XYZ file of C-alpha atoms in Angstrom:
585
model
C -26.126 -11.312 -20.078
C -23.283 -13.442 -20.737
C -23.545 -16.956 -20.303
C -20.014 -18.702 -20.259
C -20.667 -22.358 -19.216
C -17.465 -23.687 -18.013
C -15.625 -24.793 -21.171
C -13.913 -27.660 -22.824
C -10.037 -27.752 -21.932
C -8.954 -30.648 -23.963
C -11.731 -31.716 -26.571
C -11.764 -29.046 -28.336
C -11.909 -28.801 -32.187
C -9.231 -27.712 -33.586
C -10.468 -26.495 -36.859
C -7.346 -24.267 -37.467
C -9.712 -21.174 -38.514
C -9.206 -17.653 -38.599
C -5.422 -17.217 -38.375
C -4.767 -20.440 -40.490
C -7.475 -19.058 -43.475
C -4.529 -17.354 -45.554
C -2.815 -20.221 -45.756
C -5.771 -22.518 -46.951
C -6.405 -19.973 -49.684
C -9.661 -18.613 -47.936
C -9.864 -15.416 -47.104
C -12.656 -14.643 -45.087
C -13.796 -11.104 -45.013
C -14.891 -10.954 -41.663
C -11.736 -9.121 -40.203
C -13.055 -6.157 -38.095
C -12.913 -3.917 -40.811
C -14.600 -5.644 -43.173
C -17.881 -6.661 -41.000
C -18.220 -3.186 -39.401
C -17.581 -0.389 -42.390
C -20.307 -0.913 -44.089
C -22.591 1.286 -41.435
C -25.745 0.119 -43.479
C -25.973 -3.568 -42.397
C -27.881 -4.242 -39.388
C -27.496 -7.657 -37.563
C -30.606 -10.056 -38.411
C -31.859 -11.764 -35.325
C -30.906 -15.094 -34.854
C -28.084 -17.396 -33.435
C -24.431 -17.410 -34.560
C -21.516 -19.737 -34.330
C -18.106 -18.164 -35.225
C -14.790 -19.743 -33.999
C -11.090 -18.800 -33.448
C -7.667 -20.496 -32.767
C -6.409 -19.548 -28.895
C -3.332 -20.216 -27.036
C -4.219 -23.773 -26.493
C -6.607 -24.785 -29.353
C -10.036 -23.739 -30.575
C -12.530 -20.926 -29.471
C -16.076 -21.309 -30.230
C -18.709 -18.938 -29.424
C -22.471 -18.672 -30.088
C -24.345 -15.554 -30.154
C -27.403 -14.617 -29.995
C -28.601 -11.539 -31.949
C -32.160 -9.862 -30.552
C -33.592 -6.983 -31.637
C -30.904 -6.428 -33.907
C -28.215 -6.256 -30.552
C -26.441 -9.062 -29.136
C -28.157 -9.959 -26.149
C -26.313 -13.359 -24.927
C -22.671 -14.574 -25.787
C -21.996 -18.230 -24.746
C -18.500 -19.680 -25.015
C -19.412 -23.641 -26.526
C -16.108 -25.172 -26.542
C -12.514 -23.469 -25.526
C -9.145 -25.030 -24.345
C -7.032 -22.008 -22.252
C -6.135 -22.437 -18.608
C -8.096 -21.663 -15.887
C -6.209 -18.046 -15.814
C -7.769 -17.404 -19.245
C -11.172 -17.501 -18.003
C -11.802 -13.828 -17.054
C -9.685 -12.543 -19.757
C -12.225 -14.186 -22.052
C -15.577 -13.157 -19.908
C -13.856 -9.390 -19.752
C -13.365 -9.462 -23.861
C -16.897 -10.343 -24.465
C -18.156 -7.840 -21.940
C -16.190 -5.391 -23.801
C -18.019 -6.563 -27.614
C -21.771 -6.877 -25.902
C -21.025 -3.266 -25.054
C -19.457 -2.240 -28.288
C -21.832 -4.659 -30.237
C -18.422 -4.712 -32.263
C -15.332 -6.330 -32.676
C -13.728 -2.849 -34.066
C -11.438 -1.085 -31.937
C -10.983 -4.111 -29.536
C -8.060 -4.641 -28.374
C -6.238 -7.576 -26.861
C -5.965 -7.646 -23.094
C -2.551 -7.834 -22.182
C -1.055 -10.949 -20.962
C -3.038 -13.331 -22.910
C -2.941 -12.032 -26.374
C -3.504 -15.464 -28.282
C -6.644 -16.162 -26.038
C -8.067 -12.476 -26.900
C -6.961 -12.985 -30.356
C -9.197 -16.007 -30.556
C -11.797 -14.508 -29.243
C -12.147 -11.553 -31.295
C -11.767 -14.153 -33.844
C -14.711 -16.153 -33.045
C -16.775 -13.133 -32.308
C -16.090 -11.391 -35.971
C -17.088 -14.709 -37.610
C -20.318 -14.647 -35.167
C -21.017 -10.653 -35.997
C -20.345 -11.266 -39.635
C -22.732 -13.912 -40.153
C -25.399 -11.781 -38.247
C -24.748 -9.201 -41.095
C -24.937 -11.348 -43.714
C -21.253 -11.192 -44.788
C -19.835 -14.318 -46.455
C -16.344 -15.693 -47.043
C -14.655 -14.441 -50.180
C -13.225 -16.964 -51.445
C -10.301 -17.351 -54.328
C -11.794 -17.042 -57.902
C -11.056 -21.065 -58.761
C -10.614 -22.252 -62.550
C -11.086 -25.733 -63.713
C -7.469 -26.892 -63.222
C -5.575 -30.357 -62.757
C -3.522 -32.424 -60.799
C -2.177 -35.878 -59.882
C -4.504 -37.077 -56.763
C -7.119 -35.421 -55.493
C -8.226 -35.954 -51.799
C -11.811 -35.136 -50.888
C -11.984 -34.299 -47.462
C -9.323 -32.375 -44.790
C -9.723 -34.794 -41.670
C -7.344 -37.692 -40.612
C -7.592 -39.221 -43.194
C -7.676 -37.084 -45.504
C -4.734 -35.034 -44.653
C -2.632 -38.350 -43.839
C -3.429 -39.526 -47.654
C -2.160 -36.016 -48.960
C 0.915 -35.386 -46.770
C 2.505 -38.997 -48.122
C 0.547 -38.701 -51.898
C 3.050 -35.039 -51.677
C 5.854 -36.713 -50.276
C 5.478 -39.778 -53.203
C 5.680 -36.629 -56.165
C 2.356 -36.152 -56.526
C 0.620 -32.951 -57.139
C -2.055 -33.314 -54.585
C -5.188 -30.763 -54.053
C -7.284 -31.118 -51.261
C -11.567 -30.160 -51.346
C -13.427 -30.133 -47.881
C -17.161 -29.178 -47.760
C -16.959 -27.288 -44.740
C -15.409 -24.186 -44.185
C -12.941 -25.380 -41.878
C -10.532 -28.979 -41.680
C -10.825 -31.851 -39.162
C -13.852 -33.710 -39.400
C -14.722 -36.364 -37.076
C -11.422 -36.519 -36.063
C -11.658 -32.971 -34.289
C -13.687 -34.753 -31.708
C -11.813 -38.158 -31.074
C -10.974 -37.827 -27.586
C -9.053 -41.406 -26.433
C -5.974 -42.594 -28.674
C -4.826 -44.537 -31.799
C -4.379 -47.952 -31.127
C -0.618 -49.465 -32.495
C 1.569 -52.945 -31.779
C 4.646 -53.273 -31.248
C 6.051 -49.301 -30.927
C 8.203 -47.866 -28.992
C 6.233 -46.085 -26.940
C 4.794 -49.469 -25.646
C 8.637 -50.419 -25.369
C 9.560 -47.858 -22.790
C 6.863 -48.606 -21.059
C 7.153 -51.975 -20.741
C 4.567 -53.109 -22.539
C 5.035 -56.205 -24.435
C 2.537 -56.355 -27.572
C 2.205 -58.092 -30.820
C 0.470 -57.307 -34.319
C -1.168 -61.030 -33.965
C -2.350 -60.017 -30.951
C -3.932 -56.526 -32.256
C -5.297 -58.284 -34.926
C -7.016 -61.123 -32.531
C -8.458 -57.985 -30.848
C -9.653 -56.713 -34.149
C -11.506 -59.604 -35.186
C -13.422 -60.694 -31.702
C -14.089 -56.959 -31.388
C -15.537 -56.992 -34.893
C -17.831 -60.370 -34.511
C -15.275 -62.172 -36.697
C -17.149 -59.930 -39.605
C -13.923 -58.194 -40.766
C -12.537 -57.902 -44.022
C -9.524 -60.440 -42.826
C -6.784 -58.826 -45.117
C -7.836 -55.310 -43.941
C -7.879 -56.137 -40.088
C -4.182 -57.616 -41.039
C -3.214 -54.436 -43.052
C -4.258 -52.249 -39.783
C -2.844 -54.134 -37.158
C 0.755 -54.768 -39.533
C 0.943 -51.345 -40.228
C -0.275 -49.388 -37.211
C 3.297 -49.073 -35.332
C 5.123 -48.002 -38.237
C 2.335 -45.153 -39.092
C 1.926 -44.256 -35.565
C 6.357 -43.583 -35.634
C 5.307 -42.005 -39.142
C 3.310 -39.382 -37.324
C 5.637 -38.874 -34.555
C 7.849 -38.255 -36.429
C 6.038 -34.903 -37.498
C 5.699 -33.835 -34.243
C 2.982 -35.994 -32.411
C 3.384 -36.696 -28.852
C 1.963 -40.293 -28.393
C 3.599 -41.377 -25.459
C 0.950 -41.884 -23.064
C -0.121 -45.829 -23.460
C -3.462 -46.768 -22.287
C -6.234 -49.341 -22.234
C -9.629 -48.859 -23.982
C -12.129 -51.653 -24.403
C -11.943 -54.892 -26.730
C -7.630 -54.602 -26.315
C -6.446 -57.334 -24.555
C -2.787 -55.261 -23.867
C -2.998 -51.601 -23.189
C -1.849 -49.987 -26.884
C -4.379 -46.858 -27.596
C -1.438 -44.131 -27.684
C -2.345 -40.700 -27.142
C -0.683 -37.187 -25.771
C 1.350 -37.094 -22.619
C -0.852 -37.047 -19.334
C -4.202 -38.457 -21.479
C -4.874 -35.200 -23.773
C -7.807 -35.916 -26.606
C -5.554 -37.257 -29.415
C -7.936 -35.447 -32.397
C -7.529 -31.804 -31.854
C -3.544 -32.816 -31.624
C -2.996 -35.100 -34.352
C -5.368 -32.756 -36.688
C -2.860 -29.711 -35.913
C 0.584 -32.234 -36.517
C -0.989 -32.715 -39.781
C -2.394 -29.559 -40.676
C 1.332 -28.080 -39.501
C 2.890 -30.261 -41.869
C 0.945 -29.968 -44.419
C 1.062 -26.306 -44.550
C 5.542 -27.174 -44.367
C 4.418 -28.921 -47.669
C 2.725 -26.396 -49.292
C -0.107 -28.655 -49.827
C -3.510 -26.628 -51.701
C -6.531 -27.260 -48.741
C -9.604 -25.534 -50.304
C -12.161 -25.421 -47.778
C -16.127 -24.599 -48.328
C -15.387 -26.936 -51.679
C -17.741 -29.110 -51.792
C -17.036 -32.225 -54.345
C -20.495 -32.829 -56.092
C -18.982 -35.665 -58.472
C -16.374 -37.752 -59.511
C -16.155 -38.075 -63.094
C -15.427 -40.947 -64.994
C -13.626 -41.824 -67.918
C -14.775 -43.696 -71.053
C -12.400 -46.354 -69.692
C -13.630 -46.639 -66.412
C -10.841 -45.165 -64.726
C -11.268 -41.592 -62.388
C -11.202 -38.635 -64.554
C -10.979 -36.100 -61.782
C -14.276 -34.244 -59.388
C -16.594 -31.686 -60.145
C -16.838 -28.728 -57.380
C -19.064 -26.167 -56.092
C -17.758 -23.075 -53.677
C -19.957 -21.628 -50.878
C -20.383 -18.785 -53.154
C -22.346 -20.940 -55.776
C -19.036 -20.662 -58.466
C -18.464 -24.034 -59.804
C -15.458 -25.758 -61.028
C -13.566 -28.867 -62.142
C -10.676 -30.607 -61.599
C -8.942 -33.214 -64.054
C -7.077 -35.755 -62.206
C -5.521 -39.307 -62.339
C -6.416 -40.407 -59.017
C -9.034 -39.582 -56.578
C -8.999 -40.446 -52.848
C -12.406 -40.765 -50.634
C -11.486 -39.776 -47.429
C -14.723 -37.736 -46.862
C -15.995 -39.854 -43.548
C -19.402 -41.973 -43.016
C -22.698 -41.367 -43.082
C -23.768 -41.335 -38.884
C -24.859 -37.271 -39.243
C -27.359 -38.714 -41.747
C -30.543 -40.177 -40.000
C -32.278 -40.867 -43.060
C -29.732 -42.776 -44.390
C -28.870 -44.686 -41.102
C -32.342 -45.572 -41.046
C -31.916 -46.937 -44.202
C -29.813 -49.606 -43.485
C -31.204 -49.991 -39.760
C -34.466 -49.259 -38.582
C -34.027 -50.392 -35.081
C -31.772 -46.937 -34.561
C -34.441 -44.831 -35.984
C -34.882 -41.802 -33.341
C -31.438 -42.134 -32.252
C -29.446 -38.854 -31.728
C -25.353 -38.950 -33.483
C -22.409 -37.578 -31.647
C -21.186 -37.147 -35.417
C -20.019 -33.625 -37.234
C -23.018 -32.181 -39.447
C -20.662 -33.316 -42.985
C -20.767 -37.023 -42.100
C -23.594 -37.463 -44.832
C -22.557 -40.027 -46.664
C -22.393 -38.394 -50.282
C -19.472 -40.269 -51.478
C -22.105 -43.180 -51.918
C -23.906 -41.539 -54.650
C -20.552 -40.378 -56.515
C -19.148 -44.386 -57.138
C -22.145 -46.095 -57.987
C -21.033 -44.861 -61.476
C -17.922 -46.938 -60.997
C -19.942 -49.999 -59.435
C -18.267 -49.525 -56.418
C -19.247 -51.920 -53.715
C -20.836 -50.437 -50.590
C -20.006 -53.078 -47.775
C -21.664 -53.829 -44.727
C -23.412 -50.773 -44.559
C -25.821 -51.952 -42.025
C -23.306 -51.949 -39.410
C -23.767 -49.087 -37.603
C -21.908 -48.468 -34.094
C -23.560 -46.915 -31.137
C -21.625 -45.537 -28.432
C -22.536 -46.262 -24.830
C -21.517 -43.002 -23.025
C -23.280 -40.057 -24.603
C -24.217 -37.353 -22.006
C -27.965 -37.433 -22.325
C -28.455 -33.346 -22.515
C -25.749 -32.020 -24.743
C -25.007 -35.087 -26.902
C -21.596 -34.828 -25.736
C -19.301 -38.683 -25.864
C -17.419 -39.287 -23.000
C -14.619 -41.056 -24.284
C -13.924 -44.542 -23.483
C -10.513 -44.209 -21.561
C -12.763 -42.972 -18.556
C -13.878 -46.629 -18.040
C -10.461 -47.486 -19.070
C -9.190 -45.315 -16.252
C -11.072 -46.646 -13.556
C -15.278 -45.436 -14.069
C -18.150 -47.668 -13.582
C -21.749 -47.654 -14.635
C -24.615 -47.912 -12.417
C -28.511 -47.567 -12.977
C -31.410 -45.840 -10.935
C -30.886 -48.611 -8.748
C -27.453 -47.550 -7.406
C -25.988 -51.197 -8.988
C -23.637 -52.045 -11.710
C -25.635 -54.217 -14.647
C -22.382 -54.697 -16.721
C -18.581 -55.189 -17.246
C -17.927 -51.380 -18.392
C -14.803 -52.727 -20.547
C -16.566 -54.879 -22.448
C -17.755 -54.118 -26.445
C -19.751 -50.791 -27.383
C -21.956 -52.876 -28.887
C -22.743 -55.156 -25.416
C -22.501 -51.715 -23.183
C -25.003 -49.626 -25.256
C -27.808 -53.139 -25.371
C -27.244 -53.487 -21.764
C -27.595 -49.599 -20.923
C -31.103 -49.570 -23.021
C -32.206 -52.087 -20.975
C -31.964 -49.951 -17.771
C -34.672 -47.757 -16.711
C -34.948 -44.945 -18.593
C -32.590 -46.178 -20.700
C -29.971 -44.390 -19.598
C -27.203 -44.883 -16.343
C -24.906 -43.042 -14.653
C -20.860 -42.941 -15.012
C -19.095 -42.835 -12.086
C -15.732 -41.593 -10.828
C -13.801 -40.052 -8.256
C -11.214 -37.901 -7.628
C -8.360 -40.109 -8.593
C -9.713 -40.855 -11.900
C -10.541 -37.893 -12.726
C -6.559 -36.641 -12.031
C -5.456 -40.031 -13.924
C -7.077 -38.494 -17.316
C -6.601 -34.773 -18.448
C -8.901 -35.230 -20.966
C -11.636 -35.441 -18.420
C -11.839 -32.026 -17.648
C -13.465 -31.741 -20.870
C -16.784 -33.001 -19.682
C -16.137 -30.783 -16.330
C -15.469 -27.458 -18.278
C -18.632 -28.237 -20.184
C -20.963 -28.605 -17.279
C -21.722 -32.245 -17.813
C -20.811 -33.399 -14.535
C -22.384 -33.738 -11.063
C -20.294 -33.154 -8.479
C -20.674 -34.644 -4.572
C -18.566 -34.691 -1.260
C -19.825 -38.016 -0.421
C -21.350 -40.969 -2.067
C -24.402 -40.382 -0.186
C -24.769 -36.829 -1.517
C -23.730 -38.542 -4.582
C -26.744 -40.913 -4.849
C -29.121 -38.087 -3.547
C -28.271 -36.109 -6.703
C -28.827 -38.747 -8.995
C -31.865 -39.782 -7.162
C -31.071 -43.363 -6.353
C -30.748 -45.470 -3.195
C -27.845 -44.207 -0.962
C -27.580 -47.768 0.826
C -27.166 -49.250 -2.372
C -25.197 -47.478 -4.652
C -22.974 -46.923 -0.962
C -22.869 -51.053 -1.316
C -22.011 -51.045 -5.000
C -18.986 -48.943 -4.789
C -17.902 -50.826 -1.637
C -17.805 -53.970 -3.500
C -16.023 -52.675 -6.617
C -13.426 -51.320 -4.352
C -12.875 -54.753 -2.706
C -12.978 -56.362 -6.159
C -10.352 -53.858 -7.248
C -8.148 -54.537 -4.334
C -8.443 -58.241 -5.041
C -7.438 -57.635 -8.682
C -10.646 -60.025 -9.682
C -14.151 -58.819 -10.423
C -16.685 -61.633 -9.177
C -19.760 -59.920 -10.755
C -18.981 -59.222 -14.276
C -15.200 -60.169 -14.797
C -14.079 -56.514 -15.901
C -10.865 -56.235 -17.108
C -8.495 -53.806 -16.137
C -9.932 -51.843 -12.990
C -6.576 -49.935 -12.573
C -7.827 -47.381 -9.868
C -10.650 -48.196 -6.723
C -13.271 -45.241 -6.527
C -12.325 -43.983 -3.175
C -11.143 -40.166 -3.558
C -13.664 -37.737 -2.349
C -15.062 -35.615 -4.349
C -17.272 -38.006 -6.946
C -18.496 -37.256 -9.514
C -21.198 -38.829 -12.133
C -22.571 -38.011 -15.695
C -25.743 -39.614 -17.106
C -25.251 -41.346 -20.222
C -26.792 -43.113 -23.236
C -25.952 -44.599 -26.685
C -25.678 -42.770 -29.612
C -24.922 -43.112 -33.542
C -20.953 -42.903 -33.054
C -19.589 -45.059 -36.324
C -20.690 -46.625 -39.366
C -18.583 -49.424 -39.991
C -20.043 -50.093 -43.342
C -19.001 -48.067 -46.810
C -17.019 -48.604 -49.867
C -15.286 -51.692 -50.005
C -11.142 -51.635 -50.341
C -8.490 -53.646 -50.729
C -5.442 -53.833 -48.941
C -3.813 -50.825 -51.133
C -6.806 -48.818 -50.720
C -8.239 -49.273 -53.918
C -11.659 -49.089 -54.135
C -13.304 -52.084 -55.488
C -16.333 -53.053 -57.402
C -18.789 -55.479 -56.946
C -17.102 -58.125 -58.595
C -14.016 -57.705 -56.672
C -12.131 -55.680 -58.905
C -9.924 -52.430 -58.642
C -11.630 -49.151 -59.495
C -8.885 -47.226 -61.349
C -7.410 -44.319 -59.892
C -10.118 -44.762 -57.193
C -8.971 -44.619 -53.523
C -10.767 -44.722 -50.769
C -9.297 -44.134 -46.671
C -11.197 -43.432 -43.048
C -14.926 -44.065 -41.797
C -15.963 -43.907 -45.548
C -14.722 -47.074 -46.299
C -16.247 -50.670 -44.904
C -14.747 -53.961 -43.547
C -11.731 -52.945 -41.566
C -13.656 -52.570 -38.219
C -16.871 -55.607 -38.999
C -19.523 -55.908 -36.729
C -17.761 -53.643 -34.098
C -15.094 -51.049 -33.813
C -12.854 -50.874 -30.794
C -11.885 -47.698 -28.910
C -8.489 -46.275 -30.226
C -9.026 -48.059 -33.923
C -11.193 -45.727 -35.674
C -7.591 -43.274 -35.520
C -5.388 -45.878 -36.426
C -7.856 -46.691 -39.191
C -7.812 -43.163 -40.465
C -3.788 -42.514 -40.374
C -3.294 -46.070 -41.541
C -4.979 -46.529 -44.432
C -4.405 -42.940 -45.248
C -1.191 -42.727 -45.436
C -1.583 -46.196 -47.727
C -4.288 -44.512 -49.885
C -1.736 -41.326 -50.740
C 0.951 -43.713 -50.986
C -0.826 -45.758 -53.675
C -2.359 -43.141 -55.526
C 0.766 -41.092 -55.963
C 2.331 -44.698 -57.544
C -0.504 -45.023 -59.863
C -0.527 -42.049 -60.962
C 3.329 -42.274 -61.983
């Protein structure tokens, strides 16, 4: 049985694996060889992830192991064209059969795809057997800056920390790069660019910041908002200039001027800005030691950083002396215990977060008397398909969706705050609602054939059909749609004042996912300044202490906007390697 739910085109994580593990100094022994000579091993029942890099992005598999034989192959998340499809149903035919990835070969025509696949399915097989990673034999070494943590912001802070002179190495926990930032599907917000320009879009930093602040409950740190919103177009050029295409300008909620920049056509802006940075880092030569996990950072008799201490996968520990170290390991949402912590009232809630968002940073500064800031505020995110756990990003609202409840009626301007959205959606029957679109919104966003390729959506010829599926009133939710249109038309919405409603919902098919709030961001962490510098609680600089990303507290306040939480990342970053390479000169 093979069980290939249509896949993810666009959000895919792009957690350049298998073909990239050479260069970040893993070598995996799960090539074919490798998993299949030793005749001995049998495969231990269970389910397997493994993943691979394809023509288009990331190939993830699971498999299930029964009996000691693979019985079921199901493709999680993949990004080839529609073409690719039977190529990649015909390859794992071919490894159920062979109950090996030896002696496969690539089908002709779409070698990468294949490639990927075999990929994914050797790092499947391989954990079945029991095989690990070998990893390099590390020695306690040293360096100028080390960055804990390979996503957005961790890569951003390395890349400019390299280009400042500094001799950077980077640790991440898991065994591949990315993060939270392999899933962030709708833009990086940025004033004053010239993408906006081209566009005619006429923006200001003052304006971005205003937008920062109301979106944040006028709880921001006030010099941080200002640092992000001053330095947002000149990092967002910064990363162009590497190779990122970020001319597709859009609206997402809180931004009173569309400014969330992302790929041409809508594309999910993690899995590309995670390969511009990965692909330049790798130009730079920069050390990326996956499945390292940081269990410390030491500290000097002084008070300044001394360097980490590190553990490998295979249980061989090391440590690194260092001037200047650089949080950038993300926040604590994959950590219920801790979220409960700081706020009861989310207790039970599911996370759209990446299983490393735990938080452990917290533990390492407390050394340093580092000041953990607003760590009760906790973001849900409205639109989190009930079943998977899957976010649908923000710019489908921003393109044109609307929410309705098992009434068939709207309850709530579906551009307003995460915060508002995800109260006013528990309040709805079941606590849930339904996300609708049509046709035309659906071809106004590519990255909305994510949720499509990942069986998330219901599909109807007719708004009655529609409503039948979703089991609500036909006359009504008929009515609903009817009325948005005319409000649409009219360019003024009577019932909740939305803000934009670029598209009326009036292209058959339609289509609707059922959504809920989850844990999406935690707001609160170590408090910075506007150099990145960690602080303590009395307000002063931790030396050599640096801090960048979701880890970090007071940039977004009470509430994060769509499009910031990149910005944040590549922003302060960038700032983070910047000032660490200078103090460690």
């Amino acid at each position: 049985m093979i069980s290939l739910s249509k896949m993810n085109i666009r959000n895919i994580i792009p957690v350049l694996l298998i073909s990239f593990m050479a260069a970040l100094g893993v070598a995996y022994s799960c090539s074919s060889s490798s998993a299949n000579d030793d005749k001995s091993k049998v495969m231990n029942d269970g389910v397997y992830e493994g993943i691979g890099e394809g023509r288009n992005g990331m190939i993830k598999v699971s498999v299930t192991v029964k009996d000691h034989v693979i019985t079921d192959v199901r493709v999680v998340q993949q990004s080839e064209s529609s073409f690719a499809q039977e190529t990649i149903s015909n390859l794992i035919m071919k490894i159920m059969q062979a109950q090996t990835t030896e002696g496969i070969d690539a089908i002709s025509g779409a070698t990468l795809t294949s490639n990927g696949v075999i990929a994914a399915m050797t790092m499947a097989i391989n954990a079945a057997l029991g095989v690990q990673p070998t990893l390099p034999d590390y020695k306690d070494t040293e360096c100028d800056v080390v960055v804990v943590g390979a996503g957005g912001a961790g890569l951003a802070a390395a890349i400019e920390a390299t280009a400042s002179g500094a001799r950077v190495i980077v640790l991440e926990k898991r065994s591949f790069i990315g993060g939270n930032t392999n899933s962030s599907t709708g833009g990086i917000n940025a004033a004053e660019t010239r993408f906006q320009e081209a566009l005619g879009i006429k923006d200001s930093r003052t304006a971005f910041y205003n937008d920062i602040m109301t979106g944040g409950h006028q709880l921001n740190d006030v010099v941080l908002a200002h640092t992000l919103a001053d330095k947002s177009a000149e990092t967002l050029h910064w990363i162009a200039g590497f190779g990122a295409d970020l001319t597709d300008v859009g609206s997402m909620a809180g931004s009173s001027i569309p400014r969330t920049h992302r790929p041409k056509g809508g594309l999910a802006i993690g899995p590309h800005l995670m390969k511009v940075l990965y692909d330049k880092a790798k130009e730079m030569a920069i050390d990326i030691r996956t499945s390292n996990t940081v269990t410390d950072v030491k500290r000097a008799a002084d008070g300044s950083v001394a360097g980490v201490d590190v553990q490998c996968s295979n249980g061989k520990s090391y440590s690194i002396r260092s001037k200047a170290v650089i949080l950038a390991t993300g926040g604590f949402g994959a950590n219920m215990k801790m979220v409960a912590q700081y706020r009861k009232d989310l207790e039970g809630f599911s996370s759209v977060n990446h299983p490393g968002a735990t938080g452990d940073a917290f533990a390492w500064v407390s050394k340093f008397g580092a000041e953990l800031y607003q760590m009760d505020q906790i973001q849900t995110h409205p639109t989190v398909e009930i079943h998977k756990t899957v976010m649908i990003t923000e710019a489908v609202r921003g393109n044109g969706a609307i929410l309705v409840n098992r009434s068939g009626k709207r309850f709530v301007n579906e551009m307003d705050m995460r915060d508002a959205v995800s109260a006013a959606i528990l309040k709805q029957t079941g606590e849930s609602a339904f996300l609708v679109f049509d046709d035309g919104v659906r071809k106004s966003l590519a990255s909305i054939e994510t949720y499509f390729n990942q069986g998330l959506v219901t599909e109807a010829a007719t708004l009655t059909e529609l409503a039948s599926t979703m089991g609500i009133s036909a006359d009504a939710f008929s009515n609903t749609i009817s009325a948005y249109n005319e409000y649409q038309k009219k360019g003024e919405d009577k019932d909740f004042s939305r803000t934009p409603m670029p598209l009326p919902l009036s292209k058959a098919p339609f289509y609707a996912i059922e959504v809920k709030p989850a844990i999406h961001h935690t707001m609160g962490g170590v408090h910075i300044n506007a150099d990145a510098n960690v602080l303590d609680t009395e307000g002063n600089a931790i030396k050599g202490l640096y801090a960048a990303g979701e880890v970090t507290g007071g940039v977004h306040g009470g509430n994060r906007l769509g499009g910031n939480g990149v910005a944040d990342i590549v922003v302060f970053g960038k700032i983070a390697g910047a000032s660490a390479a200078k103090f460690v000169k």
